[in-house]
GROMACS .gro file of C-alpha atoms in nm:
model
  213
    1MET     CA    1  -2.753   1.864  -5.532
    2SER     CA    2  -2.873   1.554  -5.388
    3VAL     CA    3  -3.174   1.698  -5.166
    4PRO     CA    4  -3.494   1.529  -5.210
    5THR     CA    5  -3.757   1.697  -5.377
    6VAL     CA    6  -4.049   1.473  -5.198
    7ALA     CA    7  -4.088   1.422  -4.840
    8GLU     CA    8  -4.299   1.139  -4.686
    9ILE     CA    9  -4.546   1.208  -4.437
   10LEU     CA   10  -4.581   0.906  -4.185
   11VAL     CA   11  -4.855   0.888  -3.907
   12SER     CA   12  -4.743   0.779  -3.598
   13GLU     CA   13  -4.831   0.786  -3.222
   14PHE     CA   14  -4.676   1.133  -3.222
   15GLY     CA   15  -4.880   1.245  -3.525
   16GLU     CA   16  -4.792   1.334  -3.838
   17VAL     CA   17  -4.432   1.371  -3.892
   18THR     CA   18  -4.228   1.472  -4.199
   19ILE     CA   19  -3.944   1.239  -4.318
   20PRO     CA   20  -3.721   1.370  -4.614
   21MET     CA   21  -3.687   1.092  -4.871
   22PRO     CA   22  -3.309   1.004  -4.927
   23PRO     CA   23  -3.172   0.991  -5.262
   24ARG     CA   24  -3.106   0.632  -5.377
   25ARG     CA   25  -2.720   0.671  -5.261
   26GLY     CA   26  -2.797   0.858  -4.949
   27PHE     CA   27  -2.763   1.199  -4.838
   28THR     CA   28  -2.430   1.409  -4.846
   29ALA     CA   29  -2.242   1.613  -4.633
   30ASP     CA   30  -2.381   1.959  -4.797
   31ASP     CA   31  -2.754   1.826  -4.786
   32LEU     CA   32  -2.753   1.901  -4.391
   33ASP     CA   33  -2.723   2.252  -4.495
   34ARG     CA   34  -2.997   2.231  -4.759
   35ILE     CA   35  -3.262   2.027  -4.625
   36PRO     CA   36  -3.526   2.278  -4.446
   37ASP     CA   37  -3.664   2.218  -4.068
   38LEU     CA   38  -3.391   1.960  -3.949
   39PRO     CA   39  -3.372   1.926  -3.562
   40PRO     CA   40  -3.095   2.059  -3.383
   41HIS     CA   41  -2.758   1.825  -3.372
   42THR     CA   42  -2.909   1.630  -3.674
   43GLU     CA   43  -2.596   1.396  -3.800
   44LEU     CA   44  -2.500   1.220  -4.093
   45ILE     CA   45  -2.348   0.893  -4.076
   46ASP     CA   46  -2.313   0.644  -4.371
   47GLY     CA   47  -2.555   0.885  -4.572
   48SER     CA   48  -2.826   0.809  -4.312
   49LEU     CA   49  -2.987   1.129  -4.118
   50VAL     CA   50  -2.929   1.046  -3.748
   51LEU     CA   51  -3.179   1.251  -3.498
   52VAL     CA   52  -3.073   1.306  -3.134
   53SER     CA   53  -3.281   1.272  -2.843
   54PRO     CA   54  -3.307   1.487  -2.555
   55GLN     CA   55  -3.008   1.449  -2.310
   56LYS     CA   56  -2.969   1.342  -1.960
   57ARG     CA   57  -2.844   1.558  -1.671
   58PHE     CA   58  -2.534   1.354  -1.657
   59HIS     CA   59  -2.488   1.446  -2.036
   60MET     CA   60  -2.532   1.789  -1.957
   61PHE     CA   61  -2.308   1.841  -1.671
   62VAL     CA   62  -1.992   1.657  -1.815
   63LEU     CA   63  -2.024   1.880  -2.120
   64LYS     CA   64  -2.039   2.157  -1.925
   65LEU     CA   65  -1.738   2.074  -1.690
   66LEU     CA   66  -1.521   1.950  -1.979
   67GLU     CA   67  -1.615   2.266  -2.225
   68GLN     CA   68  -1.542   2.501  -1.897
   69GLN     CA   69  -1.178   2.314  -1.836
   70LEU     CA   70  -1.072   2.315  -2.201
   71ASP     CA   71  -1.148   2.658  -2.244
   72ALA     CA   72  -0.954   2.727  -1.933
   73GLN     CA   73  -0.678   2.528  -2.016
   74VAL     CA   74  -0.591   2.476  -2.376
   75PRO     CA   75  -0.311   2.679  -2.552
   76GLU     CA   76  -0.385   2.994  -2.748
   77ASP     CA   77  -0.368   2.789  -3.105
   78MET     CA   78  -0.648   2.585  -2.999
   79VAL     CA   79  -1.041   2.647  -2.943
   80THR     CA   80  -1.317   2.444  -2.812
   81TYR     CA   81  -1.586   2.354  -3.036
   82ARG     CA   82  -1.948   2.284  -2.902
   83GLU     CA   83  -2.250   2.190  -3.121
   84MET     CA   84  -2.050   2.184  -3.473
   85THR     CA   85  -2.015   1.907  -3.703
   86VAL     CA   86  -1.708   1.787  -3.893
   87ARG     CA   87  -1.686   1.674  -4.218
   88LEU     CA   88  -1.536   1.347  -4.270
   89ALA     CA   89  -1.629   1.243  -4.587
   90GLU     CA   90  -1.917   1.269  -4.869
   91ARG     CA   91  -2.155   1.103  -4.696
   92GLN     CA   92  -1.978   1.119  -4.298
   93ARG     CA   93  -2.068   1.451  -4.118
   94PRO     CA   94  -2.118   1.351  -3.738
   95GLU     CA   95  -2.135   1.589  -3.450
   96PRO     CA   96  -1.901   1.501  -3.151
   97ASP     CA   97  -2.024   1.632  -2.808
   98LEU     CA   98  -1.713   1.843  -2.803
   99MET     CA   99  -1.393   1.901  -3.020
  100LEU     CA  100  -1.041   2.053  -2.963
  101VAL     CA  101  -0.990   2.247  -3.286
  102ARG     CA  102  -0.659   2.399  -3.400
  103GLU     CA  103  -0.710   2.705  -3.562
  104GLY     CA  104  -0.608   2.709  -3.917
  105ASP     CA  105  -0.624   2.906  -4.232
  106GLY     CA  106  -0.939   2.879  -4.460
  107GLN     CA  107  -1.174   2.865  -4.154
  108GLY     CA  108  -1.472   3.100  -4.207
  109VAL     CA  109  -1.701   3.278  -3.931
  110HIS     CA  110  -2.033   3.141  -4.145
  111ASP     CA  111  -1.877   2.741  -4.194
  112THR     CA  112  -2.119   2.494  -4.040
  113TRP     CA  113  -1.854   2.243  -3.997
  114ILE     CA  114  -1.473   2.160  -3.924
  115GLU     CA  115  -1.226   1.988  -4.130
  116PRO     CA  116  -1.109   1.698  -3.983
  117GLN     CA  117  -0.721   1.780  -4.015
  118LEU     CA  118  -0.796   2.068  -3.770
  119VAL     CA  119  -0.946   1.858  -3.499
  120ALA     CA  120  -0.708   1.757  -3.215
  121LEU     CA  121  -0.972   1.598  -2.993
  122ALA     CA  122  -1.333   1.420  -3.049
  123VAL     CA  123  -1.530   1.379  -2.727
  124GLU     CA  124  -1.826   1.166  -2.694
  125VAL     CA  125  -2.043   1.137  -2.390
  126ILE     CA  126  -2.241   0.808  -2.397
  127SER     CA  127  -2.626   0.815  -2.398
  128PRO     CA  128  -2.845   0.519  -2.399
  129GLU     CA  129  -2.958   0.603  -2.788
  130SER     CA  130  -2.592   0.651  -2.912
  131GLU     CA  131  -2.409   0.379  -2.724
  132VAL     CA  132  -2.335   0.157  -3.008
  133ARG     CA  133  -2.238   0.471  -3.229
  134ASP     CA  134  -2.039   0.617  -2.976
  135HIS     CA  135  -1.872   0.286  -2.910
  136GLU     CA  136  -1.813   0.141  -3.230
  137ARG     CA  137  -1.896   0.358  -3.565
  138LYS     CA  138  -1.806   0.691  -3.463
  139PRO     CA  139  -1.469   0.608  -3.304
  140GLN     CA  140  -1.400   0.398  -3.651
  141LEU     CA  141  -1.491   0.713  -3.873
  142TYR     CA  142  -1.269   0.946  -3.635
  143ALA     CA  143  -0.978   0.709  -3.678
  144GLU     CA  144  -1.018   0.679  -4.056
  145ALA     CA  145  -1.002   1.061  -4.089
  146GLY     CA  146  -0.707   1.080  -3.871
  147ILE     CA  147  -0.825   1.263  -3.558
  148PRO     CA  148  -0.530   1.159  -3.321
  149HIS     CA  149  -0.731   1.201  -2.986
  150PHE     CA  150  -1.089   1.030  -2.911
  151TRP     CA  151  -1.239   1.061  -2.538
  152LEU     CA  152  -1.529   0.849  -2.436
  153VAL     CA  153  -1.719   0.936  -2.133
  154GLU     CA  154  -1.938   0.714  -1.965
  155GLU     CA  155  -2.137   0.738  -1.635
  156GLU     CA  156  -1.999   0.445  -1.415
  157ALA     CA  157  -2.211   0.497  -1.097
  158HIS     CA  158  -2.472   0.758  -1.019
  159MET     CA  159  -2.324   1.071  -1.163
  160GLU     CA  160  -1.977   0.943  -1.173
  161ALA     CA  161  -1.770   1.022  -1.491
  162VAL     CA  162  -1.532   0.765  -1.622
  163VAL     CA  163  -1.302   0.876  -1.920
  164TYR     CA  164  -1.156   0.647  -2.179
  165ALA     CA  165  -0.906   0.829  -2.361
  166TYR     CA  166  -0.738   0.722  -2.676
  167GLU     CA  167  -0.482   0.783  -2.927
  168LEU     CA  168  -0.456   0.718  -3.290
  169ASP     CA  169  -0.233   0.453  -3.459
  170PRO     CA  170  -0.151   0.667  -3.775
  171VAL     CA  171  -0.065   0.371  -3.961
  172ASN     CA  172  -0.348   0.116  -3.901
  173LYS     CA  173  -0.567   0.425  -3.891
  174LYS     CA  174  -0.731   0.300  -3.549
  175TYR     CA  175  -0.770   0.400  -3.175
  176GLY     CA  176  -0.524   0.210  -2.911
  177ASN     CA  177  -0.305   0.314  -2.603
  178LEU     CA  178  -0.598   0.347  -2.389
  179THR     CA  179  -0.576   0.526  -2.055
  180VAL     CA  180  -0.866   0.539  -1.815
  181TYR     CA  181  -0.939   0.824  -1.598
  182ARG     CA  182  -1.150   0.827  -1.292
  183GLU     CA  183  -1.218   1.132  -1.026
  184ARG     CA  184  -0.908   1.324  -1.196
  185LEU     CA  185  -0.806   1.352  -1.544
  186LYS     CA  186  -0.429   1.473  -1.585
  187THR     CA  187  -0.281   1.435  -1.939
  188SER     CA  188  -0.023   1.596  -2.163
  189ALA     CA  189  -0.209   1.489  -2.483
  190PRO     CA  190  -0.333   1.656  -2.664
  191CYS     CA  191  -0.223   1.918  -2.434
  192ASP     CA  192  -0.178   1.976  -2.088
  193LEU     CA  193  -0.482   1.940  -1.927
  194ASP     CA  194  -0.570   1.875  -1.535
  195ILE     CA  195  -0.978   1.796  -1.487
  196ASP     CA  196  -1.144   1.716  -1.165
  197LEU     CA  197  -1.394   1.476  -1.264
  198THR     CA  198  -1.566   1.451  -0.932
  199ARG     CA  199  -1.725   1.783  -1.013
  200VAL     CA  200  -1.974   1.634  -1.198
  201SER     CA  201  -2.104   1.399  -0.962
  202ARG     CA  202  -2.079   1.718  -0.696
  203ALA     CA  203  -2.274   1.931  -0.934
  204GLY     CA  204  -2.534   1.655  -0.975
  205ARG     CA  205  -2.582   1.638  -0.585
  206GLY     CA  206  -2.610   1.989  -0.542
  207SER     CA  207  -2.878   2.009  -0.847
  208SER     CA  208  -3.047   1.725  -0.697
  209ALA     CA  209  -3.075   1.905  -0.334
  210GLY     CA  210  -3.197   2.213  -0.482
  211ARG     CA  211  -3.480   2.053  -0.702
  212ASP     CA  212  -3.590   1.837  -0.373
  213ALA     CA  213  -3.585   2.141  -0.144
   0.00000   0.00000   0.00000
């Protein structure tokens, strides 16, 4: 067990902030379940805790659309997961924005993480604070763990979503075979899907109109 017994209290412009002191070799995947009072959606990347900042409206609308459409269209042996970490290695436990998971043996109802071999698709929606991680480190980790499909979603114009869909090269453990989707995401991998991406911008306009009324 590597959970620190001492916490460091820092004084900042936000007042006193309690930071758990990491062990010499960093935190482990099991530590996420042991450290008390961690903020929601805390991830572990390279043995370091990563705290997630509040998300913007675009992020929320994209996740809502993709989750609804995946739930409606995926085959019976797949399930959409949100707000769940995937345990990639001893010191790697990120939380994709969405995952498409093949239901398998050994999953318990009280598990707090997913095994990477069950994940058919990992989805990350880029936020300003996570841009480097989403573009660089997370795809590298997902590919090394053998997750066959990875989607990266960006806001190309105001509330307009573009999806970069990658497939894994299993020999080199890198993502390639890029397909870019605008307005409509129609694919057969990892399963048959047909998603109207323009619903994100329409939802955003409707929300703004209601707020400004």
